[in-house]
Amino acid sequence: MSTTPKLSTKISAIAESATLKVDAKAKALQAQGRPVISYAAGEPDFATPAHIVEAAIAAARDTKNHRYTPAAGLPDLREAIAAKTLRDSGLAASASQVLVTNGGKQSVYEAFQVLLNPGDEVIVPTPYWTTYPEVIALADGVAVDVFADASQDYKVTVEQLEAARTDRTTVLLFVSPSNPTGAVYTPEETALIGRWALENNLWVITDEIYQNLTYSGAKAVSIVEAVPELAEQTLLVNGVAKTYAMTGWRVGWTVGPASVIKALANLQSHLSGNVNNIAQRAAIAALTGPQDDVDAMRQAFDRRRGVIVSELNKIEGFRTPTPEGAFYVYPDVSALLGREWGGVTPTTSLELADLILDQAEVATVPGEAFGPSGYLRFSYALGDEPLLEGVQRLQKLFG
């Protein structure tokens, strides 16, 4: 009797994206008619600004966009990204130092593929975005978690990083503003970490996808602006998804030393080839066109941030630091564990999230997706009314 051939061990070990899994479950319940409110997806609820959509429509009618284009990206878009990088990250880069990718996620994946050899260690400040450990493993690297809790506003220190460093450490991952916590490192904190990476001759991958979403006067200073000498050993990952409500358009990019970008482009030439030309044209319009809609969305997120932090902190057992960036809050809910709620006694935040979905019809992502248990991630990138109603359901459940 024959057996089915085995799959790749490496691929079989990959865990499904926890955020996408929870969001899919919430949408399935909504399709069944249940009034589920989901805080799971890191996705703005706004439409992509109209001038960007119009640029895409025009591009679709232009036959030159119906053909293959350079794998590294359209020259005009690479120029626009270089200008954006100078404006927002303080780094003067040429178009040859830019690679356009199918979303920031592809940039992250490719960066680790190009920088890591088997057994190389990557220091990963924790809580982390759920995808990082998986793509590090796919590159045969080893993720080394460095955890900072709510008492540190979820920001790691140089002392913690140094304690985690070994002779196998090759890459530091740096993310500010953070997904899942919304934490933003101060310019001074960023400079200290950057100088530490420079002194220890580490590559840095800095994920700047949320850099334009900061509040209360905070600025997410790029690590290469804080420590300019670090530019020759840093890859900057970014994209249009969050700032311009373009998650479905799938346009991201990597900026870095020309030699590394060449290696990344070689990989991408075999992996996917060029990014969809229509989406690339839309991204040019996003980066070079009016920014009024961006400002309006950021103001809406800021307003929602105030509401969700205030309302969650009314619940005994929720400890919710005020985030300064992105569109997430990350309350410590460990005080709710080991207690009975509606006949159920959750002992982990995974069990607590299941309880909340079953009894309050509210979807959140448990801390296990981002590191240690005891936390929940809420995205406030949803409408004002459902945002408030969902928290009020939790107030009733835990009241």
Coordinates of C-alpha atoms in Angstrom, one line a residue:
M1 CA 0.0 0.0 0.0
S2 CA 1.5 3.3 -1.1
T3 CA 1.7 6.3 1.1
T4 CA 1.5 10.0 0.2
P5 CA 4.9 11.6 -0.4
K6 CA 6.0 13.9 2.4
L7 CA 6.0 17.6 2.2
S8 CA 9.0 19.8 3.0
T9 CA 9.8 19.7 6.7
K10 CA 10.7 23.4 6.6
I11 CA 7.4 24.5 5.1
S12 CA 5.3 22.1 7.2
A13 CA 6.7 23.8 10.3
I14 CA 5.3 27.2 9.3
A15 CA 2.5 28.4 11.5
E16 CA -0.4 30.2 9.8
S17 CA -0.5 33.9 10.4
A18 CA -2.3 34.3 13.7
T19 CA -3.7 37.7 12.9
L20 CA -5.1 36.6 9.5
K21 CA -6.5 33.4 11.1
V22 CA -8.4 35.3 13.8
D23 CA -9.6 37.8 11.2
A24 CA -10.8 35.0 8.9
K25 CA -12.7 33.3 11.8
A26 CA -14.4 36.6 12.6
K27 CA -15.4 37.1 9.0
A28 CA -16.7 33.6 8.8
L29 CA -18.9 34.2 11.9
Q30 CA -20.1 37.5 10.5
A31 CA -21.1 35.7 7.3
Q32 CA -23.2 33.4 9.4
G33 CA -25.1 36.4 10.7
R34 CA -23.4 36.8 14.0
P35 CA -22.7 40.4 15.1
V36 CA -18.9 39.9 15.6
I37 CA -16.8 43.0 16.0
S38 CA -13.2 42.3 15.0
Y39 CA -10.2 44.1 16.2
A40 CA -8.0 41.5 14.6
A41 CA -6.8 42.9 11.3
G42 CA -4.1 45.5 10.9
E43 CA -6.0 47.1 8.1
P44 CA -7.4 50.7 7.8
D45 CA -11.1 50.8 7.3
F46 CA -10.8 53.7 4.9
A47 CA -11.0 53.6 1.2
T48 CA -7.8 54.2 -0.8
P49 CA -7.8 57.9 -1.6
A50 CA -9.6 58.7 -4.9
H51 CA -6.6 60.2 -6.8
I52 CA -4.7 57.0 -6.2
V53 CA -7.5 54.9 -7.6
E54 CA -7.8 57.2 -10.6
A55 CA -4.1 56.8 -11.3
A56 CA -4.6 53.1 -11.3
I57 CA -7.5 53.3 -13.7
A58 CA -5.5 55.4 -16.1
A59 CA -2.6 53.0 -15.8
A60 CA -4.8 50.0 -16.6
R61 CA -5.7 51.6 -19.9
D62 CA -2.1 52.2 -20.9
T63 CA -0.8 49.2 -22.8
K64 CA 2.8 49.7 -21.6
N65 CA 1.6 48.5 -18.2
H66 CA 0.4 45.3 -19.7
R67 CA 3.9 43.9 -20.1
Y68 CA 6.8 42.8 -18.0
T69 CA 8.8 45.5 -16.4
P70 CA 12.1 45.5 -14.4
A71 CA 12.0 43.1 -11.5
A72 CA 13.4 45.7 -9.1
G73 CA 10.5 48.1 -9.8
L74 CA 9.4 50.9 -12.2
P75 CA 12.2 53.6 -12.3
D76 CA 9.6 56.4 -11.5
L77 CA 8.5 54.5 -8.4
R78 CA 12.0 53.8 -7.3
E79 CA 12.8 57.5 -7.6
A80 CA 9.6 58.4 -5.6
I81 CA 10.6 56.0 -2.9
A82 CA 14.1 57.4 -2.7
A83 CA 12.6 60.9 -2.2
K84 CA 10.2 59.6 0.5
T85 CA 13.1 57.9 2.2
L86 CA 15.1 61.1 2.3
R87 CA 12.0 63.1 3.5
D88 CA 10.9 60.7 6.3
S89 CA 13.9 58.6 7.2
G90 CA 16.7 61.2 6.6
L91 CA 18.6 58.8 4.3
A92 CA 19.8 60.0 0.9
A93 CA 19.5 57.0 -1.3
S94 CA 19.6 56.6 -5.1
A95 CA 16.9 54.8 -7.1
S96 CA 19.5 51.9 -7.5
Q97 CA 19.2 51.4 -3.7
V98 CA 15.5 50.7 -3.9
L99 CA 13.7 47.4 -4.6
V100 CA 9.9 47.4 -5.1
T101 CA 8.2 44.3 -3.6
N102 CA 4.8 42.7 -3.3
G103 CA 4.0 44.3 0.0
G104 CA 6.2 44.9 3.0
K105 CA 5.8 41.2 3.9
Q106 CA 7.8 40.2 0.8
S107 CA 10.5 42.7 1.7
V108 CA 10.8 41.2 5.2
Y109 CA 11.0 37.7 3.8
E110 CA 13.6 38.5 1.2
A111 CA 15.8 40.5 3.6
F112 CA 16.3 37.6 5.9
Q113 CA 16.9 35.2 2.9
V114 CA 19.7 37.5 1.7
L115 CA 21.3 38.3 5.0
L116 CA 21.2 35.0 6.9
N117 CA 23.3 31.8 6.7
P118 CA 22.2 28.6 8.5
G119 CA 22.4 29.0 12.3
D120 CA 22.8 32.8 12.2
E121 CA 20.9 34.5 15.1
V122 CA 18.5 37.4 14.8
I123 CA 17.7 39.5 17.8
V124 CA 14.0 40.1 17.8
P125 CA 12.5 42.7 20.2
T126 CA 9.4 41.1 21.7
P127 CA 6.4 41.5 21.4
Y128 CA 6.9 41.1 17.7
W129 CA 4.8 40.9 14.5
T130 CA 3.7 37.3 14.1
T131 CA 5.5 36.8 10.7
Y132 CA 9.1 37.6 11.8
P133 CA 9.9 34.3 13.5
E134 CA 8.5 32.3 10.6
V135 CA 10.5 34.1 7.9
I136 CA 13.7 33.9 10.0
A137 CA 13.2 30.1 10.3
L138 CA 12.6 29.9 6.6
A139 CA 16.0 31.5 6.1
D140 CA 17.5 28.9 8.4
G141 CA 18.1 31.5 11.0
V142 CA 17.4 31.5 14.7
A143 CA 15.2 34.1 16.3
V144 CA 16.3 35.2 19.7
D145 CA 13.5 36.9 21.6
V146 CA 14.2 39.9 23.8
F147 CA 11.1 40.7 25.8
A148 CA 10.0 44.1 27.1
D149 CA 6.7 44.2 29.1
A150 CA 4.2 46.9 29.7
S151 CA 6.3 48.4 32.5
Q152 CA 8.9 49.3 29.8
D153 CA 6.2 50.5 27.4
Y154 CA 7.2 47.4 25.4
K155 CA 10.6 48.9 24.4
V156 CA 13.9 46.9 24.8
T157 CA 17.1 48.4 26.2
V158 CA 20.7 48.2 25.0
E159 CA 21.4 46.2 28.1
Q160 CA 18.9 43.6 27.2
L161 CA 20.2 43.4 23.6
E162 CA 23.7 43.0 24.8
A163 CA 22.7 40.2 27.1
A164 CA 21.2 38.4 24.2
R165 CA 24.1 38.9 21.8
T166 CA 26.4 35.9 21.0
D167 CA 29.1 35.3 18.5
R168 CA 26.4 33.9 16.2
T169 CA 24.3 37.2 16.2
T170 CA 24.2 38.6 12.7
V171 CA 21.0 40.8 12.5
L172 CA 19.1 43.1 14.8
L173 CA 15.5 43.6 13.9
F174 CA 14.3 47.1 14.8
V175 CA 10.6 48.2 14.6
S176 CA 9.3 51.6 15.6
P177 CA 6.4 52.2 15.6
S178 CA 5.7 48.6 16.7
N179 CA 3.2 46.1 15.6
P180 CA 1.6 44.8 17.9
T181 CA 2.2 47.4 20.7
G182 CA 2.2 50.8 19.0
A183 CA 5.4 51.7 20.9
V184 CA 7.7 54.4 19.5
Y185 CA 11.3 54.6 20.5
T186 CA 12.5 58.1 21.3
P187 CA 15.3 59.6 19.2
E188 CA 17.7 59.0 22.1
E189 CA 16.7 55.4 22.6
T190 CA 17.0 54.8 18.8
A191 CA 20.4 56.3 18.7
L192 CA 21.6 54.2 21.6
I193 CA 20.4 51.0 19.9
G194 CA 21.8 52.1 16.6
R195 CA 25.3 52.8 18.0
W196 CA 25.2 49.4 19.8
A197 CA 24.5 47.7 16.5
L198 CA 27.2 49.7 14.7
E199 CA 29.8 48.8 17.4
N200 CA 28.9 45.1 17.2
N201 CA 29.0 45.1 13.3
L202 CA 25.5 43.8 13.0
W203 CA 23.1 44.1 10.1
V204 CA 19.9 46.0 10.9
I205 CA 16.5 45.3 9.4
T206 CA 14.3 48.2 10.3
D207 CA 10.6 47.9 9.5
E208 CA 9.2 51.4 9.0
I209 CA 5.8 50.5 7.7
Y210 CA 4.0 52.6 10.4
Q211 CA 6.5 55.5 10.4
N212 CA 3.9 58.1 9.2
L213 CA 1.3 57.1 11.9
T214 CA 2.5 58.7 15.1
Y215 CA 0.6 60.9 17.6
S216 CA 0.9 63.5 20.4
G217 CA 4.0 65.0 18.8
A218 CA 6.0 61.7 18.7
K219 CA 8.2 61.1 15.7
A220 CA 9.5 57.7 14.7
V221 CA 13.1 58.7 14.0
S222 CA 14.7 56.2 11.6
I223 CA 17.7 54.4 13.0
V224 CA 19.7 55.5 10.0
E225 CA 18.8 59.1 10.7
A226 CA 19.8 58.7 14.4
V227 CA 23.1 57.0 13.4
P228 CA 24.0 57.8 9.8
E229 CA 27.1 55.6 9.8
L230 CA 24.7 52.6 10.1
A231 CA 23.3 53.1 6.6
E232 CA 25.8 50.7 4.9
Q233 CA 24.6 47.8 7.1
T234 CA 20.9 48.6 7.3
L235 CA 17.8 47.5 5.2
L236 CA 14.8 49.8 5.5
V237 CA 11.5 48.0 4.9
N238 CA 8.4 50.0 4.1
G239 CA 5.3 50.3 1.9
V240 CA 2.1 52.1 1.1
A241 CA -0.3 49.7 2.8
K242 CA -0.9 51.4 6.2
T243 CA -0.4 55.1 5.5
Y244 CA -2.5 55.2 2.3
A245 CA -5.1 52.4 3.1
M246 CA -3.6 50.3 0.4
T247 CA -3.3 46.9 2.1
G248 CA -4.8 45.0 -0.9
W249 CA -2.6 46.8 -3.5
R250 CA 0.5 44.9 -2.4
V251 CA 3.3 47.4 -2.9
G252 CA 6.2 47.5 -0.5
W253 CA 9.9 48.2 -0.8
T254 CA 13.4 47.8 0.6
V255 CA 16.0 50.5 0.7
G256 CA 19.6 49.6 1.4
P257 CA 23.2 49.4 0.2
A258 CA 23.3 48.9 -3.6
S259 CA 25.1 45.6 -3.4
V260 CA 22.4 44.1 -1.1
I261 CA 19.6 45.5 -3.3
K262 CA 21.2 43.8 -6.3
A263 CA 21.2 40.5 -4.4
L264 CA 17.6 41.1 -3.4
A265 CA 16.6 41.9 -7.0
N266 CA 18.3 38.7 -8.2
L267 CA 16.2 36.7 -5.7
Q268 CA 13.1 38.5 -6.7
S269 CA 13.7 38.0 -10.4
H270 CA 13.2 34.3 -9.8
L271 CA 10.7 34.5 -7.0
S272 CA 8.0 36.8 -8.5
G273 CA 9.4 39.2 -11.1
N274 CA 8.0 42.7 -11.2
V275 CA 5.2 43.8 -8.9
N276 CA 1.8 44.5 -10.6
N277 CA 2.4 47.6 -12.8
I278 CA -1.0 49.1 -12.1
A279 CA -0.4 48.9 -8.4
Q280 CA 3.1 50.5 -8.9
R281 CA 1.5 53.4 -10.8
A282 CA -1.0 53.8 -8.0
A283 CA 1.9 53.9 -5.5
I284 CA 3.6 56.7 -7.5
A285 CA 0.4 58.7 -7.1
A286 CA 0.3 58.0 -3.4
L287 CA 3.8 59.1 -2.7
T288 CA 3.9 62.1 -5.0
G289 CA 0.3 63.3 -4.8
P290 CA -1.7 65.3 -2.2
Q291 CA -1.4 64.0 1.4
D292 CA -4.6 65.5 2.7
D293 CA -6.3 62.1 3.0
V294 CA -3.3 60.7 4.9
D295 CA -3.6 63.5 7.5
A296 CA -7.3 63.0 7.8
M297 CA -6.9 59.2 8.4
R298 CA -4.1 59.8 11.0
Q299 CA -6.4 62.2 12.9
A300 CA -9.1 59.6 12.9
F301 CA -6.7 57.0 14.2
D302 CA -5.6 59.5 16.9
R303 CA -9.1 60.1 18.0
R304 CA -9.9 56.3 18.2
R305 CA -6.7 55.7 20.1
G306 CA -7.9 58.0 22.8
V307 CA -11.2 56.3 23.0
I308 CA -10.0 52.7 23.1
V309 CA -7.3 53.4 25.7
S310 CA -9.7 55.3 28.0
E311 CA -12.4 52.7 27.7
L312 CA -10.2 49.6 28.1
N313 CA -8.6 51.0 31.2
K314 CA -12.1 51.3 32.8
I315 CA -12.1 47.5 32.9
E316 CA -10.5 46.1 36.0
G317 CA -7.7 43.7 34.9
F318 CA -6.8 45.6 31.8
R319 CA -3.5 47.5 31.9
T320 CA -3.3 49.4 28.6
P321 CA -0.3 51.7 27.9
T322 CA -1.0 54.6 25.6
P323 CA 0.7 53.8 22.2
E324 CA 2.4 56.6 20.3
G325 CA 2.2 55.1 16.9
A326 CA 0.6 52.6 14.5
F327 CA -3.0 51.7 15.2
Y328 CA -2.9 49.0 17.9
V329 CA -3.2 48.8 21.7
Y330 CA -1.7 46.0 23.6
P331 CA -3.1 45.6 27.1
D332 CA -1.7 43.4 29.7
V333 CA -4.6 41.2 30.7
S334 CA -2.8 38.7 33.0
A335 CA -4.9 39.8 35.9
L336 CA -8.0 38.3 34.2
L337 CA -6.4 34.9 33.9
G338 CA -7.2 32.1 36.4
R339 CA -10.5 33.7 37.2
E340 CA -14.0 32.5 36.2
W341 CA -15.9 34.4 33.6
G342 CA -19.3 33.1 32.5
G343 CA -18.5 29.7 33.7
V344 CA -15.1 29.5 32.0
T345 CA -11.7 30.0 33.7
P346 CA -9.1 31.0 31.1
T347 CA -5.4 30.3 32.1
T348 CA -3.8 31.8 28.9
S349 CA -4.6 34.8 26.7
L350 CA -5.3 32.4 23.9
E351 CA -8.1 30.9 26.1
L352 CA -9.2 34.4 27.1
A353 CA -9.5 35.5 23.4
D354 CA -11.7 32.4 22.7
L355 CA -13.9 33.3 25.7
I356 CA -14.3 36.9 24.5
L357 CA -15.2 35.7 21.0
D358 CA -17.7 33.2 22.3
Q359 CA -19.3 35.3 25.0
A360 CA -19.0 38.8 23.7
E361 CA -18.7 38.2 20.0
V362 CA -15.5 40.3 19.9
A363 CA -12.4 39.1 18.1
T364 CA -8.9 40.0 19.4
V365 CA -5.5 38.5 18.8
P366 CA -3.9 36.8 21.8
G367 CA -0.4 37.5 23.0
E368 CA 0.8 34.1 22.1
A369 CA 0.9 35.3 18.4
F370 CA 3.4 38.0 19.4
G371 CA 5.4 36.4 22.2
P372 CA 4.5 35.6 25.8
S373 CA 0.9 34.9 26.9
G374 CA -1.0 37.4 29.0
Y375 CA -1.8 40.1 26.4
L376 CA -4.3 40.9 23.8
R377 CA -3.9 43.0 20.6
F378 CA -6.6 45.3 19.5
S379 CA -6.5 47.2 16.2
Y380 CA -8.3 50.5 16.3
A381 CA -8.3 50.8 12.5
L382 CA -12.0 50.2 12.4
G383 CA -15.0 52.5 12.5
D384 CA -15.8 54.7 15.5
E385 CA -19.1 53.0 16.3
P386 CA -18.0 49.4 16.3
L387 CA -14.8 50.3 18.1
L388 CA -16.8 51.7 21.0
E389 CA -19.4 49.0 21.0
G390 CA -16.9 46.2 21.1
V391 CA -15.2 47.7 24.2
Q392 CA -18.5 48.2 25.9
R393 CA -19.2 44.5 25.4
L394 CA -16.0 43.8 27.2
Q395 CA -16.9 46.2 30.0
K396 CA -20.1 44.2 30.4
L397 CA -18.4 40.8 30.2
F398 CA -15.8 41.7 32.8
G399 CA -17.8 44.1 34.9

